[in-house]
């Protein structure tokens, strides 16, 4: 597969996925539509979410390098983005900040990151097939990201290949690489994870001071066992639950959905092109 560069739309979608993970945004914040555009100023976006004061930009740059799989130095980031030297607040507000946008971030990444996954149509029996091209892209992502339990074919059920946190990673990677906002993975009893983690945090917060004053190590043992049980319950639930939408059960369903959204509808009179759902078995 010939190496190509990511499009700006892909990179912005990838930045959003990485950004939410870095900032610890919850599901409601991740549902922002649109999350940000190429023209959005990074400092204003971060200030709107109360992230500007306590966030280390170097950490964000490092996470973006890992996400898009390239390497760069901090000096290269700051020099090219124009934030290496800020002589005054006035210069920042009037000259530097207006250029410090997510588009500038995307252009920096676009020069360095290589895209080895293609969703372009492929030829199937002398006809161009959009969904087959998307499926090959899905297959490439699954091979790069994780090792699926079974060979991925169009008829393979998604949950037979990916479950739990692996499914979350695959879904996120596919969403930004394909430039399609896939339906959100929704676990029916997802509140178990949130409340379990929150309860474990408060138990730990109360238990350690109590241990210091009471010197009762059975308290520590009980807390450790409780946290382990919460972790085990959440892991088992996440692994065995089915968060997929009813209409997306196989990789064929997924390929057809992306093909429908990513490509212009085919002229009914065209004889050399398969429709989104044809040519993929």
CSV table of C-alpha atoms in Angstrom, one decimal:
chain,number,residue,atom,x,y,z
A,1,UNK,CA,0.0,0.0,0.0
A,2,UNK,CA,1.4,3.4,-1.1
A,3,UNK,CA,2.0,5.7,1.8
A,4,UNK,CA,-0.1,8.9,1.7
A,5,UNK,CA,-0.7,11.9,3.9
A,6,UNK,CA,-3.7,12.4,6.1
A,7,UNK,CA,-6.3,14.9,5.0
A,8,UNK,CA,-7.0,17.9,7.3
A,9,UNK,CA,-10.5,16.4,8.1
A,10,UNK,CA,-8.9,13.2,9.3
A,11,UNK,CA,-6.3,14.9,11.4
A,12,UNK,CA,-8.9,17.2,13.0
A,13,UNK,CA,-11.0,14.2,13.9
A,14,UNK,CA,-7.9,12.4,15.2
A,15,UNK,CA,-6.9,15.4,17.3
A,16,UNK,CA,-10.4,15.5,18.8
A,17,UNK,CA,-10.2,11.8,19.8
A,18,UNK,CA,-6.8,12.4,21.3
A,19,UNK,CA,-7.8,15.7,22.9
A,20,UNK,CA,-10.8,14.2,24.7
A,21,UNK,CA,-8.6,11.4,26.1
A,22,UNK,CA,-5.9,13.8,27.2
A,23,UNK,CA,-8.3,16.2,28.9
A,24,UNK,CA,-10.5,13.5,30.4
A,25,UNK,CA,-13.7,14.8,28.8
A,26,UNK,CA,-16.8,12.9,29.7
A,27,UNK,CA,-19.3,11.5,27.1
A,28,UNK,CA,-21.4,14.7,27.1
A,29,UNK,CA,-18.4,16.9,26.3
A,30,UNK,CA,-17.3,14.4,23.6
A,31,UNK,CA,-20.7,14.8,21.9
A,32,UNK,CA,-19.9,18.5,21.0
A,33,UNK,CA,-20.9,19.0,17.3
A,34,UNK,CA,-18.8,20.3,15.8
A,35,UNK,CA,-16.0,19.7,18.4
A,36,UNK,CA,-13.8,22.4,16.8
A,37,UNK,CA,-12.8,23.6,13.3
A,38,UNK,CA,-9.5,24.4,11.7
A,39,UNK,CA,-10.1,28.1,12.5
A,40,UNK,CA,-10.8,27.5,16.2
A,41,UNK,CA,-8.2,29.1,18.5
A,42,UNK,CA,-6.6,26.6,20.8
A,43,UNK,CA,-6.3,28.9,23.7
A,44,UNK,CA,-9.9,30.1,23.6
A,45,UNK,CA,-11.1,26.5,23.2
A,46,UNK,CA,-9.1,25.4,26.3
A,47,UNK,CA,-10.2,28.4,28.3
A,48,UNK,CA,-13.8,27.6,27.6
A,49,UNK,CA,-13.3,24.2,29.2
A,50,UNK,CA,-11.1,25.6,32.0
A,51,UNK,CA,-8.0,23.7,30.7
A,52,UNK,CA,-5.7,26.6,29.7
A,53,UNK,CA,-4.2,27.4,33.1
A,54,UNK,CA,-3.2,23.9,34.2
A,55,UNK,CA,-2.4,22.1,30.9
A,56,UNK,CA,1.2,21.4,29.8
A,57,UNK,CA,1.3,21.8,26.0
A,58,UNK,CA,4.4,19.6,25.8
A,59,UNK,CA,2.3,16.7,27.1
A,60,UNK,CA,-0.4,17.4,24.5
A,61,UNK,CA,2.2,17.4,21.7
A,62,UNK,CA,3.7,14.2,23.0
A,63,UNK,CA,0.3,12.5,23.0
A,64,UNK,CA,-0.4,13.7,19.5
A,65,UNK,CA,2.9,12.2,18.3
A,66,UNK,CA,1.9,8.8,19.8
A,67,UNK,CA,-1.6,9.1,18.4
A,68,UNK,CA,-0.4,9.8,14.8
A,69,UNK,CA,2.8,7.7,15.1
A,70,UNK,CA,5.5,10.2,14.3
A,71,UNK,CA,8.3,11.9,16.3
A,72,UNK,CA,9.3,15.5,16.6
A,73,UNK,CA,11.1,17.8,19.1
A,74,UNK,CA,9.4,20.3,21.4
A,75,UNK,CA,11.5,23.0,19.7
A,76,UNK,CA,10.0,22.0,16.3
A,77,UNK,CA,6.5,22.2,17.7
A,78,UNK,CA,6.9,25.6,19.3
A,79,UNK,CA,8.9,27.2,16.4
A,80,UNK,CA,6.5,26.1,13.7
A,81,UNK,CA,3.4,26.9,15.7
A,82,UNK,CA,4.9,30.3,16.4
A,83,UNK,CA,4.7,30.0,20.2
A,84,UNK,CA,8.4,29.7,21.0
A,85,UNK,CA,9.0,33.3,22.1
A,86,UNK,CA,6.2,35.4,23.5
A,87,UNK,CA,7.6,38.9,24.3
A,88,UNK,CA,4.4,40.3,25.8
A,89,UNK,CA,0.7,39.7,26.4
A,90,UNK,CA,-0.2,42.3,23.8
A,91,UNK,CA,1.9,40.4,21.1
A,92,UNK,CA,0.3,37.1,22.2
A,93,UNK,CA,-3.2,38.5,21.9
A,94,UNK,CA,-2.8,40.4,18.7
A,95,UNK,CA,-0.3,38.4,16.7
A,96,UNK,CA,0.5,34.9,18.0
A,97,UNK,CA,-2.8,33.6,19.5
A,98,UNK,CA,-4.9,34.3,16.4
A,99,UNK,CA,-2.6,31.9,14.4
A,100,UNK,CA,-2.4,29.3,17.2
A,101,UNK,CA,-5.4,27.3,15.8
A,102,UNK,CA,-6.3,23.6,15.4
A,103,UNK,CA,-5.7,24.1,11.7
A,104,UNK,CA,-2.1,25.1,12.4
A,105,UNK,CA,-1.8,22.0,14.6
A,106,UNK,CA,-3.2,19.8,11.8
A,107,UNK,CA,-0.8,21.2,9.2
A,108,UNK,CA,2.1,20.5,11.5
A,109,UNK,CA,1.0,16.9,11.9
A,110,UNK,CA,0.1,16.5,8.2
A,111,UNK,CA,3.8,17.2,7.2
A,112,UNK,CA,5.1,14.4,9.4
A,113,UNK,CA,2.5,11.7,9.9
A,114,UNK,CA,2.1,9.0,7.3
A,115,UNK,CA,-1.3,7.4,6.5
A,116,UNK,CA,-1.0,3.7,5.5
A,117,UNK,CA,-4.7,3.0,5.6
A,118,UNK,CA,-6.9,3.6,2.5
A,119,UNK,CA,-10.7,3.6,2.2
A,120,UNK,CA,-10.7,4.3,-1.5
A,121,UNK,CA,-12.9,2.1,-3.8
A,122,UNK,CA,-11.3,-1.0,-5.3
A,123,UNK,CA,-12.1,-3.0,-8.4
A,124,UNK,CA,-14.2,-6.1,-7.9
A,125,UNK,CA,-14.9,-8.1,-11.2
A,126,UNK,CA,-14.2,-5.0,-13.3
A,127,UNK,CA,-16.4,-2.8,-11.3
A,128,UNK,CA,-15.5,-0.1,-8.7
A,129,UNK,CA,-16.7,-1.1,-5.2
A,130,UNK,CA,-16.8,1.5,-2.5
A,131,UNK,CA,-17.8,-0.8,0.4
A,132,UNK,CA,-15.0,-3.3,-0.5
A,133,UNK,CA,-12.5,-0.5,-0.4
A,134,UNK,CA,-13.8,0.6,3.0
A,135,UNK,CA,-13.6,-3.0,4.3
A,136,UNK,CA,-9.9,-3.3,3.3
A,137,UNK,CA,-9.3,-0.2,5.3
A,138,UNK,CA,-11.1,-1.7,8.3
A,139,UNK,CA,-9.0,-4.8,7.9
A,140,UNK,CA,-5.8,-2.8,7.9
A,141,UNK,CA,-6.8,-0.9,11.0
A,142,UNK,CA,-7.7,-4.1,12.9
A,143,UNK,CA,-4.3,-5.6,11.9
A,144,UNK,CA,-2.4,-2.5,13.0
A,145,UNK,CA,-4.2,-1.7,16.2
A,146,UNK,CA,-4.9,-5.0,17.9
A,147,UNK,CA,-4.8,-8.7,17.1
A,148,UNK,CA,-8.3,-9.9,16.6
A,149,UNK,CA,-9.4,-13.3,17.9
A,150,UNK,CA,-10.4,-14.5,14.5
A,151,UNK,CA,-9.8,-13.6,10.9
A,152,UNK,CA,-11.9,-10.6,9.9
A,153,UNK,CA,-14.2,-11.1,7.0
A,154,UNK,CA,-17.2,-9.1,5.9
A,155,UNK,CA,-19.6,-11.6,7.5
A,156,UNK,CA,-17.6,-11.7,10.8
A,157,UNK,CA,-19.5,-10.4,13.7
A,158,UNK,CA,-17.7,-7.3,15.2
A,159,UNK,CA,-18.0,-8.7,18.7
A,160,UNK,CA,-16.3,-12.0,17.6
A,161,UNK,CA,-13.2,-10.0,16.8
A,162,UNK,CA,-13.2,-7.1,19.4
A,163,UNK,CA,-14.7,-6.7,22.8
A,164,UNK,CA,-14.3,-4.4,25.8
A,165,UNK,CA,-11.5,-1.9,25.7
A,166,UNK,CA,-10.2,-3.4,22.4
A,167,UNK,CA,-13.5,-2.6,20.8
A,168,UNK,CA,-13.4,1.0,22.2
A,169,UNK,CA,-9.9,1.5,20.7
A,170,UNK,CA,-10.9,0.0,17.3
A,171,UNK,CA,-14.1,2.1,17.2
A,172,UNK,CA,-12.2,5.3,18.0
A,173,UNK,CA,-9.4,4.6,15.5
A,174,UNK,CA,-11.9,3.8,12.7
A,175,UNK,CA,-14.0,6.8,13.4
A,176,UNK,CA,-11.3,9.4,12.9
A,177,UNK,CA,-9.4,7.6,10.1
A,178,UNK,CA,-12.6,7.1,8.0
A,179,UNK,CA,-13.7,10.7,8.6
A,180,UNK,CA,-17.1,9.4,9.8
A,181,UNK,CA,-18.7,10.1,13.2
A,182,UNK,CA,-19.7,6.5,14.0
A,183,UNK,CA,-22.6,5.9,16.3
A,184,UNK,CA,-21.6,6.1,20.0
A,185,UNK,CA,-20.9,2.8,21.7
A,186,UNK,CA,-23.6,2.6,24.5
A,187,UNK,CA,-23.5,0.1,27.2
A,188,UNK,CA,-26.9,-0.3,28.8
A,189,UNK,CA,-25.6,-0.4,32.4
A,190,UNK,CA,-22.7,1.9,31.8
A,191,UNK,CA,-23.4,3.8,35.0
A,192,UNK,CA,-22.0,0.7,36.8
A,193,UNK,CA,-18.5,1.8,35.6
A,194,UNK,CA,-18.9,5.4,36.6
A,195,UNK,CA,-20.5,4.8,40.0
A,196,UNK,CA,-18.1,2.0,40.8
A,197,UNK,CA,-15.0,4.0,40.1
A,198,UNK,CA,-16.4,7.0,42.0
A,199,UNK,CA,-17.3,4.9,45.0
A,200,UNK,CA,-13.9,3.3,45.0
A,201,UNK,CA,-12.3,6.7,44.9
A,202,UNK,CA,-14.3,8.0,47.9
A,203,UNK,CA,-13.7,4.8,49.9
A,204,UNK,CA,-9.9,5.2,49.4
A,205,UNK,CA,-10.1,8.8,50.4
A,206,UNK,CA,-11.9,8.0,53.7
A,207,UNK,CA,-10.0,4.7,54.4
A,208,UNK,CA,-6.4,6.0,54.5
A,209,UNK,CA,-7.0,8.7,57.2
A,210,UNK,CA,-9.0,6.1,59.2
A,211,UNK,CA,-6.1,3.7,58.9
A,212,UNK,CA,-3.6,6.3,60.2
A,213,UNK,CA,-5.7,7.1,63.3
A,214,UNK,CA,-7.1,3.7,64.1
A,215,UNK,CA,-4.1,1.6,63.1
A,216,UNK,CA,-6.4,-1.2,62.0
A,217,UNK,CA,-4.9,-2.9,58.9
A,218,UNK,CA,-8.1,-4.9,58.4
A,219,UNK,CA,-9.5,-1.6,57.1
A,220,UNK,CA,-6.7,-1.5,54.4
A,221,UNK,CA,-7.3,-5.1,53.5
A,222,UNK,CA,-11.1,-4.5,53.1
A,223,UNK,CA,-10.4,-1.4,51.0
A,224,UNK,CA,-8.0,-3.3,48.7
A,225,UNK,CA,-10.4,-6.2,48.3
A,226,UNK,CA,-13.2,-3.7,47.5
A,227,UNK,CA,-11.2,-1.9,44.9
A,228,UNK,CA,-10.2,-5.2,43.3
A,229,UNK,CA,-13.8,-6.4,43.2
A,230,UNK,CA,-14.9,-3.1,41.6
A,231,UNK,CA,-12.1,-3.3,39.0
A,232,UNK,CA,-13.0,-7.0,38.3
A,233,UNK,CA,-16.7,-6.2,37.9
A,234,UNK,CA,-16.2,-3.3,35.6
A,235,UNK,CA,-13.7,-5.2,33.5
A,236,UNK,CA,-16.0,-8.2,33.1
A,237,UNK,CA,-19.0,-6.0,32.3
A,238,UNK,CA,-17.1,-4.0,29.8
A,239,UNK,CA,-15.8,-7.1,28.1
A,240,UNK,CA,-19.1,-9.1,27.9
A,241,UNK,CA,-21.6,-6.3,27.3
A,242,UNK,CA,-22.8,-5.4,23.8
A,243,UNK,CA,-22.6,-1.7,23.1
A,244,UNK,CA,-23.1,-1.9,19.3
A,245,UNK,CA,-26.1,-0.3,17.6
A,246,UNK,CA,-28.6,-3.0,16.4
A,247,UNK,CA,-27.9,-2.1,12.7
A,248,UNK,CA,-24.1,-2.6,13.0
A,249,UNK,CA,-23.4,-6.2,13.9
A,250,UNK,CA,-20.9,-7.3,11.2
A,251,UNK,CA,-18.0,-5.8,9.5
A,252,UNK,CA,-20.1,-5.7,6.3
A,253,UNK,CA,-22.6,-3.5,8.1
A,254,UNK,CA,-19.8,-1.2,9.2
A,255,UNK,CA,-18.3,-1.0,5.7
A,256,UNK,CA,-21.6,-0.2,4.0
A,257,UNK,CA,-22.3,2.6,6.6
A,258,UNK,CA,-19.0,4.3,6.0
A,259,UNK,CA,-19.2,3.9,2.2
A,260,UNK,CA,-22.6,5.5,2.2
A,261,UNK,CA,-21.4,8.5,4.2
A,262,UNK,CA,-18.0,9.0,2.7
A,263,UNK,CA,-18.7,8.8,-1.0
A,264,UNK,CA,-21.0,10.6,-3.4
A,265,UNK,CA,-24.1,8.5,-4.4
A,266,UNK,CA,-23.5,6.5,-7.6
A,267,UNK,CA,-25.5,7.4,-10.7
A,268,UNK,CA,-28.1,4.7,-11.4
A,269,UNK,CA,-27.1,4.6,-15.0
A,270,UNK,CA,-23.4,4.0,-14.3
A,271,UNK,CA,-22.4,0.4,-15.3
A,272,UNK,CA,-18.9,0.4,-13.9
A,273,UNK,CA,-19.6,1.0,-10.2
A,274,UNK,CA,-21.1,-1.1,-7.5
A,275,UNK,CA,-23.5,0.5,-5.0
A,276,UNK,CA,-22.4,0.7,-1.4
A,277,UNK,CA,-24.0,-2.6,-0.4
A,278,UNK,CA,-23.0,-4.5,-3.5
A,279,UNK,CA,-19.8,-6.4,-4.3
A,280,UNK,CA,-19.0,-7.2,-0.6
A,281,UNK,CA,-19.9,-10.7,0.5
